[in-house]
XYZ file of C-alpha atoms in Angstrom:
762
model
C 0.000 0.000 0.000
C 1.228 3.515 -0.714
C 1.801 5.858 2.182
C -0.394 8.905 2.753
C 1.233 12.234 1.931
C 0.962 14.613 4.911
C 0.952 18.365 4.420
C 3.344 19.016 7.337
C 6.447 16.901 7.815
C 6.288 15.492 11.363
C 9.118 15.816 13.864
C 9.704 13.573 16.832
C 7.552 13.358 19.937
C 6.223 16.273 21.918
C 8.184 18.920 19.961
C 6.130 18.043 16.890
C 2.884 18.632 18.766
C 4.153 21.869 20.310
C 5.372 23.108 16.916
C 2.041 22.440 15.225
C 0.132 24.169 18.017
C 2.525 27.144 17.848
C 2.062 27.474 14.096
C -1.704 27.319 14.500
C -1.719 29.877 17.301
C 0.542 32.284 15.438
C -1.521 32.086 12.268
C -4.735 32.500 14.207
C -3.388 35.687 15.704
C -3.284 37.041 12.164
C -6.718 35.658 11.384
C -5.661 33.590 8.385
C -5.870 30.084 9.740
C -9.197 30.739 11.387
C -10.607 30.551 7.895
C -8.120 28.200 6.253
C -8.441 25.493 8.865
C -12.114 26.043 9.506
C -14.681 23.677 8.073
C -14.361 24.819 4.448
C -10.566 25.100 4.484
C -10.150 21.735 6.141
C -12.419 20.053 3.589
C -10.450 21.640 0.742
C -7.171 20.334 2.142
C -8.528 16.839 2.638
C -9.835 16.801 -0.912
C -6.831 18.285 -2.707
C -3.682 17.622 -0.640
C -4.073 14.223 1.005
C -4.498 10.738 -0.398
C -5.733 7.720 1.499
C -3.549 4.597 1.201
C -4.382 2.626 -1.947
C -3.745 -1.039 -2.743
C -2.645 -2.318 -6.145
C -5.381 -1.634 -8.679
C -6.934 1.130 -6.580
C -6.936 4.857 -7.283
C -6.963 7.235 -4.320
C -8.860 10.467 -4.873
C -8.529 12.153 -1.484
C -8.347 11.394 2.218
C -11.599 9.440 2.109
C -12.237 7.642 -1.173
C -10.450 5.057 -3.323
C -11.949 3.199 -6.298
C -10.546 0.053 -7.917
C -10.755 -1.068 -11.537
C -13.892 -3.116 -10.884
C -15.660 -0.047 -9.524
C -15.587 -1.060 -5.868
C -15.336 1.925 -3.545
C -13.331 1.853 -0.315
C -13.813 4.511 2.343
C -11.123 5.414 4.863
C -12.952 5.960 8.159
C -11.108 7.985 10.819
C -13.240 6.646 13.670
C -12.922 3.208 15.195
C -15.622 0.556 14.918
C -16.734 -0.735 18.317
C -20.211 -1.954 17.464
C -21.781 1.457 16.963
C -21.789 1.141 13.163
C -19.608 4.137 12.275
C -17.947 2.329 9.353
C -21.347 1.662 7.803
C -22.525 5.210 8.486
C -19.539 6.867 6.784
C -19.896 4.444 3.865
C -23.520 5.565 3.658
C -22.470 9.238 3.465
C -20.069 8.465 0.633
C -22.473 6.161 -1.221
C -25.138 8.868 -1.167
C -22.932 11.630 -2.550
C -21.070 9.407 -4.999
C -24.199 7.663 -6.312
C -22.407 4.343 -6.074
C -23.965 0.925 -5.671
C -24.315 0.472 -1.873
C -23.398 -3.213 -2.252
C -20.087 -2.227 -3.883
C -18.672 -0.160 -1.028
C -16.466 -1.115 1.898
C -14.821 0.659 4.814
C -11.355 0.427 6.318
C -9.641 2.199 9.206
C -8.029 5.443 8.118
C -4.306 5.883 8.733
C -3.056 8.279 11.360
C -2.784 11.772 9.951
C -3.864 15.371 10.426
C -6.564 14.991 7.779
C -8.454 12.680 10.120
C -8.224 14.599 13.398
C -11.331 15.135 15.499
C -11.537 18.340 17.587
C -15.131 17.870 18.723
C -14.597 15.965 22.013
C -12.388 18.758 23.333
C -14.646 21.500 21.968
C -17.609 19.847 23.665
C -15.738 19.341 26.938
C -14.745 23.007 27.021
C -18.278 24.037 25.998
C -16.988 25.773 22.845
C -19.707 25.559 20.222
C -20.498 27.387 17.035
C -21.970 30.686 18.099
C -25.033 32.319 16.677
C -22.996 35.503 16.118
C -19.842 36.093 14.062
C -17.537 36.221 17.085
C -18.745 32.885 18.420
C -18.196 31.262 15.029
C -14.658 32.654 14.773
C -13.788 31.389 18.256
C -15.133 27.935 17.381
C -13.195 27.776 14.096
C -10.013 29.067 15.712
C -9.946 26.572 18.555
C -10.950 23.783 16.160
C -7.995 24.703 13.940
C -5.540 24.384 16.813
C -7.013 21.054 17.844
C -6.938 19.692 14.291
C -3.275 20.573 13.940
C -2.608 18.897 17.287
C -3.668 15.701 15.510
C -6.093 14.234 18.032
C -7.749 11.226 16.394
C -10.439 10.110 18.828
C -13.656 8.105 18.746
C -15.985 9.058 21.569
C -18.340 11.635 22.977
C -20.990 11.025 20.304
C -18.852 13.008 17.864
C -18.100 10.569 15.033
C -21.103 11.306 12.821
C -20.818 15.029 13.490
C -17.118 15.007 12.637
C -17.576 13.098 9.366
C -20.856 14.650 8.219
C -19.412 17.483 6.149
C -15.938 16.195 5.309
C -17.018 12.811 3.931
C -19.858 14.299 1.878
C -17.699 17.053 0.359
C -14.972 14.542 -0.447
C -17.414 12.150 -2.142
C -19.086 14.982 -4.051
C -15.668 16.024 -5.363
C -14.955 12.457 -6.533
C -18.298 12.293 -8.297
C -17.468 15.549 -10.102
C -14.066 14.177 -11.176
C -15.689 11.049 -12.614
C -18.229 13.145 -14.517
C -15.511 15.490 -15.832
C -13.449 12.535 -17.043
C -16.416 10.963 -18.844
C -17.328 14.328 -20.380
C -13.763 14.729 -21.707
C -13.783 11.218 -23.177
C -17.140 11.731 -24.866
C -16.505 15.375 -25.738
C -19.828 16.474 -24.219
C -20.767 19.104 -21.592
C -20.270 17.791 -18.075
C -23.482 19.363 -16.804
C -25.638 17.072 -18.921
C -24.208 13.878 -17.396
C -25.690 12.019 -14.442
C -24.520 9.299 -12.063
C -26.380 6.252 -10.832
C -25.378 2.896 -9.375
C -21.610 3.352 -9.877
C -21.941 4.527 -13.478
C -21.804 7.853 -15.328
C -24.779 8.227 -17.677
C -25.405 10.413 -20.714
C -29.215 10.676 -20.958
C -28.981 12.212 -24.444
C -27.098 9.331 -26.082
C -27.909 6.567 -23.564
C -24.198 5.910 -23.169
C -22.827 4.861 -19.796
C -19.469 3.999 -18.302
C -18.536 2.461 -14.959
C -16.681 4.247 -12.194
C -14.003 1.549 -12.385
C -13.224 2.371 -16.022
C -12.821 6.059 -15.166
C -11.117 5.863 -11.781
C -7.422 5.787 -12.718
C -7.650 8.763 -15.054
C -10.098 10.711 -12.893
C -7.853 10.459 -9.830
C -5.131 12.391 -11.698
C -7.359 15.414 -12.287
C -7.385 18.510 -10.105
C -10.562 18.460 -7.995
C -12.988 21.334 -8.186
C -15.151 22.722 -5.416
C -18.519 21.011 -5.439
C -21.343 21.329 -2.939
C -22.994 18.151 -1.649
C -26.530 17.216 -2.635
C -29.483 19.091 -1.159
C -31.397 16.971 1.307
C -34.429 16.534 -0.939
C -32.278 14.511 -3.372
C -31.206 11.891 -0.827
C -31.921 8.303 -1.817
C -30.106 6.460 0.971
C -29.587 8.853 3.843
C -32.481 8.964 6.242
C -33.102 5.256 5.599
C -29.729 3.542 5.778
C -27.924 0.617 4.190
C -27.127 -2.877 5.388
C -24.383 -2.963 8.031
C -21.077 -3.689 6.332
C -19.968 -5.986 9.145
C -23.200 -7.918 9.674
C -22.084 -10.962 7.666
C -18.599 -11.242 9.189
C -19.920 -10.828 12.720
C -22.606 -13.422 12.054
C -20.332 -16.098 10.590
C -17.432 -15.438 12.968
C -14.962 -14.219 10.359
C -14.717 -10.686 11.824
C -11.281 -10.199 13.391
C -11.160 -8.448 16.717
C -7.907 -7.457 18.385
C -7.924 -10.636 20.481
C -8.157 -12.740 17.287
C -4.753 -11.676 15.922
C -2.424 -14.643 15.393
C 1.131 -14.756 13.958
C 3.806 -17.425 13.563
C 6.022 -17.683 16.622
C 3.732 -15.527 18.748
C 4.303 -15.346 22.490
C 1.477 -14.696 24.942
C 1.376 -12.750 28.189
C -0.979 -12.777 31.167
C -0.704 -9.984 33.708
C -1.288 -9.648 37.454
C -1.744 -6.200 38.951
C -1.229 -5.125 42.536
C -4.168 -6.446 44.580
C -4.526 -3.025 46.247
C -5.133 0.263 44.433
C -1.815 2.109 44.533
C 0.126 -0.986 45.629
C 3.672 -1.671 44.397
C 5.479 -4.845 43.381
C 8.364 -5.705 45.711
C 9.361 -8.986 44.060
C 8.043 -11.747 41.807
C 9.638 -15.169 41.460
C 8.726 -18.667 40.388
C 7.200 -20.900 43.007
C 9.290 -23.967 43.738
C 8.988 -26.475 40.939
C 7.133 -24.097 38.589
C 10.056 -22.581 36.684
C 10.136 -23.518 33.001
C 12.504 -22.733 30.145
C 9.584 -21.728 27.933
C 8.279 -18.947 30.196
C 9.627 -15.723 31.676
C 8.487 -13.204 34.279
C 8.477 -9.509 33.371
C 8.167 -7.136 36.330
C 7.116 -3.485 36.542
C 6.231 -0.996 39.288
C 2.765 -2.314 40.079
C 2.327 -5.437 37.957
C 4.101 -8.464 36.606
C 3.424 -10.592 33.543
C 4.279 -14.133 32.581
C 5.209 -14.729 28.936
C 4.767 -18.233 27.521
C 3.931 -20.159 24.356
C 0.160 -20.005 24.955
C -2.081 -17.633 26.851
C -3.567 -20.408 28.966
C -0.113 -21.592 29.925
C 0.992 -18.051 30.761
C -2.099 -17.461 32.870
C -1.724 -20.694 34.824
C 1.924 -19.929 35.530
C 1.081 -16.349 36.554
C -1.262 -17.711 39.212
C 1.607 -19.713 40.699
C 4.136 -16.857 40.840
C 5.155 -15.872 44.364
C 4.743 -12.099 44.424
C 5.283 -9.687 47.298
C 3.436 -6.390 47.214
C 3.775 -3.229 49.287
C 0.579 -1.491 50.346
C -0.014 2.243 49.844
C 0.196 4.552 52.839
C -3.542 5.252 52.635
C -5.500 2.250 51.275
C -8.395 3.177 49.004
C -11.870 2.836 50.484
C -15.077 3.706 48.674
C -17.461 3.937 51.651
C -15.639 6.800 53.448
C -15.278 8.595 50.123
C -19.018 8.425 49.462
C -19.610 9.701 52.973
C -17.344 12.684 52.261
C -19.327 13.413 49.089
C -22.581 13.311 51.036
C -21.198 15.597 53.739
C -19.992 18.062 51.100
C -23.377 18.514 49.458
C -25.161 18.566 52.802
C -23.171 21.634 53.815
C -23.782 23.142 50.365
C -20.113 23.508 49.479
C -18.775 24.065 45.981
C -17.878 26.762 43.510
C -20.307 28.170 40.977
C -20.041 26.324 37.661
C -23.272 27.319 35.923
C -26.148 29.730 36.328
C -29.261 30.555 34.367
C -30.957 33.765 35.462
C -33.968 34.935 33.479
C -36.314 36.756 35.858
C -39.972 36.369 34.851
C -42.180 39.354 34.127
C -44.000 38.669 37.386
C -41.847 37.190 40.171
C -43.080 33.859 41.520
C -43.728 33.687 45.231
C -42.177 30.545 46.710
C -44.850 28.608 48.624
C -42.985 25.351 49.161
C -39.363 24.206 49.204
C -38.415 20.705 48.055
C -34.997 19.265 48.952
C -33.505 15.859 48.153
C -30.064 14.229 48.316
C -28.822 11.664 45.786
C -25.700 9.613 45.199
C -24.202 7.248 42.657
C -21.591 4.532 43.187
C -18.459 3.877 41.147
C -19.212 1.844 37.993
C -16.858 -0.302 35.872
C -16.927 -0.449 32.064
C -17.017 -4.264 31.715
C -16.442 -4.327 27.971
C -17.321 -7.653 26.387
C -13.779 -8.023 25.027
C -11.264 -7.607 27.879
C -8.214 -5.397 27.366
C -5.620 -6.816 24.989
C -2.852 -5.717 22.655
C -0.617 -7.441 20.104
C 2.793 -5.962 19.375
C 5.833 -6.765 17.238
C 8.933 -4.759 18.084
C 11.910 -4.641 15.726
C 15.073 -2.585 16.025
C 13.830 0.192 13.780
C 10.042 -0.113 13.826
C 7.099 -1.376 15.845
C 3.654 -2.589 14.825
C 0.692 -2.599 17.201
C -2.676 -4.330 16.762
C -5.199 -3.039 19.265
C -8.814 -2.078 19.747
C -8.507 1.573 20.718
C -10.505 4.782 20.607
C -7.282 6.845 20.451
C -4.822 5.302 17.963
C -2.664 8.425 17.888
C -2.189 8.341 21.671
C -1.348 4.631 21.459
C 1.340 5.441 18.903
C 2.819 8.195 21.085
C 2.740 5.957 24.164
C 4.496 3.050 22.440
C 7.050 5.367 20.828
C 7.948 6.891 24.188
C 8.420 3.512 25.886
C 10.379 1.867 23.057
C 12.501 4.920 22.241
C 11.346 4.966 18.628
C 10.141 7.998 16.718
C 6.376 8.215 16.329
C 6.637 7.665 12.572
C 8.383 4.344 13.279
C 5.318 3.044 15.142
C 2.484 1.680 13.007
C -0.857 1.200 14.769
C -3.437 -1.152 13.258
C -6.818 -0.294 14.855
C -8.898 -3.453 15.191
C -12.575 -4.146 15.739
C -13.499 -3.702 19.385
C -15.790 -5.758 21.543
C -17.146 -2.553 23.126
C -15.344 0.682 23.861
C -17.634 2.537 26.289
C -14.819 5.011 26.998
C -12.485 2.369 28.485
C -10.441 2.185 25.303
C -9.650 5.890 25.496
C -6.881 4.717 27.833
C -3.468 3.501 26.670
C -2.421 1.413 29.681
C -2.620 -1.984 27.988
C -0.531 -0.736 25.031
C 2.058 0.609 27.467
C 2.239 -2.762 29.219
C 2.604 -4.627 25.929
C 5.435 -2.320 24.849
C 7.313 -2.843 28.125
C 6.943 -6.618 27.869
C 8.060 -6.568 24.220
C 11.314 -4.857 25.237
C 12.223 -8.028 27.146
C 11.768 -10.284 24.094
C 13.948 -11.008 21.102
C 13.379 -8.358 18.452
C 10.829 -9.348 15.834
C 8.969 -11.827 18.064
C 5.235 -10.989 18.156
C 3.564 -10.785 21.561
C -0.083 -10.777 22.566
C -1.046 -9.447 25.989
C -4.517 -10.473 27.173
C -6.041 -9.423 30.495
C -8.275 -11.723 32.519
C -11.801 -10.531 33.264
C -11.113 -9.939 36.953
C -7.950 -7.979 36.148
C -9.989 -5.922 33.689
C -12.592 -5.072 36.328
C -10.168 -4.313 39.151
C -7.738 -2.270 37.034
C -10.490 -0.196 35.428
C -10.756 3.594 35.259
C -14.274 3.670 36.635
C -17.176 6.102 36.331
C -16.800 8.549 39.229
C -18.935 8.221 42.305
C -20.973 11.382 42.854
C -23.411 13.019 45.237
C -25.922 15.824 44.827
C -28.313 17.969 46.779
C -31.124 19.631 44.847
C -33.394 22.290 46.252
C -36.349 23.892 44.472
C -38.664 26.698 45.401
C -42.171 26.011 44.082
C -44.866 28.550 43.363
C -48.569 28.282 44.130
C -49.220 26.121 41.043
C -46.135 23.976 41.573
C -44.029 25.854 39.043
C -40.278 25.974 39.760
C -39.349 29.503 40.810
C -35.712 28.596 41.453
C -33.574 25.473 41.363
C -30.267 25.095 43.212
C -27.939 22.139 42.887
C -24.790 21.196 44.783
C -22.636 18.440 43.277
C -19.526 16.673 44.553
C -17.178 14.254 42.834
C -13.930 13.855 40.916
C -13.003 15.363 37.550
C -12.517 12.781 34.808
C -10.831 15.289 32.495
C -8.255 16.286 35.112
C -7.261 12.676 35.810
C -7.201 11.772 32.113
C -4.942 14.689 31.198
C -2.584 13.769 34.031
C -2.410 10.153 32.847
C -2.029 10.828 29.133
C -0.139 14.121 28.997
C 1.309 14.593 32.516
C -0.572 17.890 32.694
C -1.575 19.473 36.025
C -5.095 20.004 34.713
C -7.000 20.603 37.934
C -7.549 24.236 36.963
C -9.260 23.399 33.665
C -13.064 23.490 33.515
C -14.668 20.064 33.238
C -18.261 20.366 32.163
C -18.829 16.641 32.605
C -18.870 17.310 36.361
C -22.192 19.121 35.962
C -23.555 17.941 32.587
C -27.138 16.821 33.006
C -27.929 19.508 35.579
C -26.469 22.748 34.234
C -28.006 22.121 30.800
C -31.459 20.947 31.859
C -33.842 20.944 28.927
C -36.584 22.707 30.898
C -37.402 26.390 30.698
C -36.371 27.525 34.191
C -36.157 31.145 35.254
C -33.459 30.636 37.878
C -30.927 27.815 38.011
C -27.671 27.723 39.956
C -25.204 24.825 39.971
C -22.183 24.459 42.226
C -19.584 21.705 42.150
C -16.897 20.650 44.605
C -14.051 18.573 43.184
C -12.963 15.841 45.578
C -10.154 13.604 44.371
C -11.224 9.991 43.991
C -9.461 7.098 45.751
C -9.991 5.068 42.557
C -8.778 6.047 39.089
C -11.715 7.467 37.135
C -12.252 7.649 33.394
C -14.717 8.405 30.647
C -17.752 6.115 30.770
C -20.592 6.014 28.256
C -22.441 9.381 28.540
C -19.803 10.610 31.060
C -21.359 13.066 33.557
C -24.887 12.640 32.256
C -24.987 9.069 33.565
C -25.223 10.129 37.215
C -26.284 13.771 36.983
C -29.358 13.091 34.844
C -30.450 10.543 37.438
C -30.213 13.253 40.090
C -32.000 15.922 38.053
C -34.806 13.888 36.484
C -35.572 12.081 39.736
C -35.841 15.469 41.410
C -38.165 16.856 38.728
C -40.412 13.896 39.520
C -40.248 14.757 43.208
C -41.258 18.340 42.442
C -44.230 17.052 40.441
C -45.421 14.857 43.305
C -44.836 17.643 45.846
C -47.156 19.761 43.697
C -49.758 16.998 43.526
C -49.232 16.820 39.785
C -48.811 14.036 37.236
C -45.069 13.726 36.359
C -45.714 13.662 32.610
C -48.077 16.636 32.625
C -45.721 18.512 34.944
C -42.885 18.121 32.443
C -45.162 19.205 29.608
C -45.784 22.496 31.377
C -42.067 23.024 31.970
C -41.425 22.542 28.237
C -44.020 24.919 26.797
C -41.299 27.197 25.423
C -39.141 24.274 24.237
C -41.149 22.895 21.282
C -38.522 20.429 20.088
C -38.203 18.771 23.507
C -41.963 18.952 24.068
C -42.579 16.979 20.887
C -40.165 14.254 22.031
C -41.803 14.049 25.456
C -45.330 13.919 24.065
C -44.414 11.173 21.610
C -42.960 9.110 24.454
C -46.110 9.672 26.479
C -48.341 8.671 23.584
C -46.417 5.522 22.647
C -46.131 4.374 26.251
C -49.863 4.694 26.868
C -49.273 7.114 29.707
C -52.178 7.129 32.122
C -53.193 3.522 31.521
C -52.513 0.973 34.284
C -49.473 -1.282 33.912
C -50.347 -4.967 33.506
C -48.417 -7.062 36.045
C -48.375 -10.555 37.452
C -50.671 -11.319 40.360
C -49.268 -9.937 43.605
C -46.834 -7.537 41.910
C -47.121 -3.761 41.878
C -46.868 -1.939 38.567
C -45.748 1.564 37.695
C -44.655 3.737 34.815
C -41.925 6.400 34.949
C -40.673 8.975 32.490
C -37.551 11.097 31.973
C -36.207 13.397 29.267
C -32.587 14.455 28.757
C -30.904 16.679 26.180
C -27.273 15.689 25.595
C -24.665 15.739 22.831
C -26.960 17.722 20.533
C -29.874 15.271 20.798
C -32.979 14.866 22.950
C -34.194 11.524 24.301
C -37.326 10.788 26.335
C -37.960 7.365 27.826
C -40.958 5.824 29.549
C -40.398 2.605 31.515
C -42.917 0.111 32.841
C -41.938 -1.961 35.875
C -43.387 -4.477 38.238
C -42.095 -4.754 41.789
C -42.503 -7.845 43.930
C -40.919 -7.609 47.362
C -37.486 -6.131 46.687
C -37.265 -7.443 43.117
C -37.552 -4.884 40.302
C -38.497 -6.208 36.864
C -38.513 -3.896 33.849
C -41.310 -4.894 31.479
C -41.162 -2.367 28.673
C -39.141 0.648 27.555
C -40.323 3.263 25.073
C -37.556 5.562 23.844
C -38.049 8.546 21.546
C -35.034 10.330 20.099
C -34.620 13.555 18.156
C -31.011 13.538 16.948
C -31.588 16.182 14.321
C -31.353 14.549 10.924
C -31.124 10.774 11.419
C -28.645 9.654 8.775
C -29.221 5.942 9.390
C -32.492 5.361 11.221
C -31.952 1.659 11.786
C -28.520 2.364 13.189
C -30.008 4.969 15.531
C -32.559 2.448 16.807
C -29.837 -0.119 17.456
C -27.713 2.393 19.344
C -30.574 3.522 21.559
C -31.600 -0.062 22.317
C -28.026 -0.917 23.311
C -27.886 2.167 25.535
C -31.112 1.099 27.246
C -29.621 -2.317 28.053
C -26.382 -0.754 29.260
C -28.265 1.828 31.284
C -30.401 -0.825 32.965
C -27.287 -2.845 33.849
C -25.729 0.202 35.475
C -28.933 1.326 37.196
C -29.702 -2.086 38.690
C -26.254 -3.587 39.289
C -23.468 -1.075 38.562
C -21.247 -0.773 41.617
C -17.541 -1.009 42.387
C -16.439 -1.068 46.031
C -12.949 -0.631 47.446
C -12.358 -2.123 50.907
C -8.934 -1.755 52.562
C -7.454 -0.861 49.188
C -8.811 -3.876 47.277
C -11.614 -3.869 44.704
C -14.270 -6.296 45.901
C -15.836 -7.103 42.512
C -14.039 -9.081 39.819
C -16.137 -11.090 37.382
C -19.743 -11.227 36.192
C -20.773 -13.202 39.266
C -20.286 -10.164 41.528
C -20.216 -7.386 38.907
C -23.464 -8.265 37.177
C -24.840 -7.196 33.840
C -28.434 -7.462 32.664
C -29.302 -11.022 31.612
C -31.189 -11.775 28.429
C -34.163 -13.056 30.424
C -34.276 -9.704 32.258
C -34.193 -7.608 29.096
C -37.516 -5.813 28.517
C -39.358 -5.101 25.304
C -37.721 -2.015 23.802
C -39.477 0.280 21.340
C -37.457 3.089 19.742
C -39.025 5.915 17.756
C -36.841 8.308 15.741
C -38.159 11.758 14.860
C -36.486 14.533 12.866
C -36.688 17.783 14.783
C -33.659 19.728 13.593
C -31.533 19.982 10.440
C -28.381 19.599 12.548
C -26.584 16.324 13.279
C -26.788 15.234 16.905
C -25.005 12.482 18.776
C -26.454 8.991 19.180
C -23.948 6.688 20.892
C -24.173 8.221 24.365
C -27.608 9.817 24.439
C -29.823 6.795 25.051
C -28.289 6.017 28.431
C -28.913 9.106 30.662
C -32.748 8.862 30.861
C -32.744 5.166 31.812
C -31.906 5.375 35.527
C -34.263 8.266 36.400
C -37.151 6.822 34.373
C -36.625 3.508 36.177
C -36.474 5.139 39.622
C -39.581 7.165 38.820
C -41.400 4.005 37.723
C -40.433 2.233 40.955
C -41.842 5.167 42.927
C -45.047 5.066 40.894
C -45.390 1.362 41.709
C -44.445 1.405 45.398
C -44.495 4.972 46.697
C -40.854 4.497 47.744
C -38.260 6.897 46.377
C -34.797 5.399 45.777
C -32.175 8.137 45.594
C -29.031 6.037 45.159
C -27.478 4.188 42.231
C -27.623 1.247 41.856
C -31.318 1.090 42.691
C -31.944 -1.129 45.683
C -34.517 -1.171 48.441
C -32.650 -0.637 51.720
């Protein structure tokens, strides 16, 4: 395969990153790059200056599209496939604009390069969005330019579709124009009379046609011209979708995940981490009679690994190693930490992080005050495919096969450990058995690189974690606590809403781990997402947050701050409704009268769920229905859940989910994503909990860190509505309403309010 041609020659390591950021900042000061590297400038560069890698017989047109002699189209996708269907979605964007046969298109991981960078996760985290005025738009473009030149290539934060939406369509439209221009030159006819359909260029006047494959090699040599994508009314595929590209391979077992990589002469490693959070390895040696010539022990600060000829053999030997560990000075404990969070919100501590002050024409007299305290436990990711990495280290290069959401960070991490330059490290992103934010970390790649240094050069190594190691070494969702207090008027309307939150900052810990940055001063909106951006029309809202460092390492977890904070906020809205003697659904309708887009989503959920009708349950069980609505990542989701409660057992019978994600590019894909989020949200709401006792994580495998079983999975109905021309996120947004809707349904069934995650009757 030919190598991509970058615009800027890369230097080594951190100096390269600093240099690119300096160039961007300096140019922005003059105003030039704010335009050049904005959306239009970036698309132009991708189309005209960068070529995706092409195999023999393929012609590369730009950063996104290659076409072979048979007319098959391959799309380079800069985001990693972890079950969410991003490869199929980007192929759909290209197929629509290119007018190619949707059965003749495939997707492959894009190489690492500036053309594929994704600034949106950072822009979202810093709350920098395109402004409605000129200044806001310039700020957005300027910061995006810096981030693009920093080269961050990330999959997460419900940003993949938004990041590819314009670039992929413009690139495909340019390819279509090149194919038409080439056919027009061959036939000596005006280009504007030609059409494209099903991977062919057509001349309706003469009935001639020619395939894309016959034109590709010549067309790829032409200079592209600026072409606008199709108007929405001409879409044939988008809004409906195409068959998932990976459905066959995942059905017949031929899909290759990172753990499936095999090579001749491969060695395998199984790892054991310190049994206590923050513990250190003092020594590791073979137990008497266990030493073997075919296995070695590799030791590090807080772990050791055994390398052998098979993973099973390595794992069995690792269990027999005699290891001595030193305990940390202050062993981690989750219960005292949760108590400190509760005490913090009870005394109403915290700094102001958000406020919404819009005094009404006639001030509302507060007649009643409602106060409630909530908390959420630590939660592990529990990806279906445990952490693993395959690596082959030679003297002058290194190849890495890994399921990762941040291939560029993996490359930097491996380069730093091995002493190679970043351009000497080649990362092959593999299919992932779930990401959920866990694969934003680079710890398993770092371990694999350190183990590889102990092997003979050129010998491939696969490191595979056990399930219990995966659970206990996780960067978990932060535990959190909240106090909410509302002043209600005579009709139950919310005159003011105050919220105090306490917990750790994921962004601060992540930046320390990945970049060694003292990032505690940076704003982290995930600490208050789900409360500070409530969808309701409130006249007075104040949010305060107190950062309290976590005893456990915390990381990004599907929906990030919304996972806990939306549970706090939407449970409390329900409490306000009941304190007013009002129906929770009707109460929300009144709060959304000036939010028509959200109101439509809520009303559709109410209609489809049969709100107001009794829930059918088994004899002796109590039934209830709960509702919640959350706006996140540019989308709005409302969910209504039906439950039956018998004793202390909660059974979810049915879930109705309605989503407005703007324009739904692939409706079937949206439905699948929301359904998966419902299942994940129910697992977390009912069972998600990680406890540290005397420094050790109590949970390890699925027996004590449960997920929802198939027999427990309810009927799930997903309705997709188009409420905005913009593109909203999908991957994260289906999870936040699950826990509050479930808690509200349990209250409707039993009259008992559960204010802690996971939901359990005390």
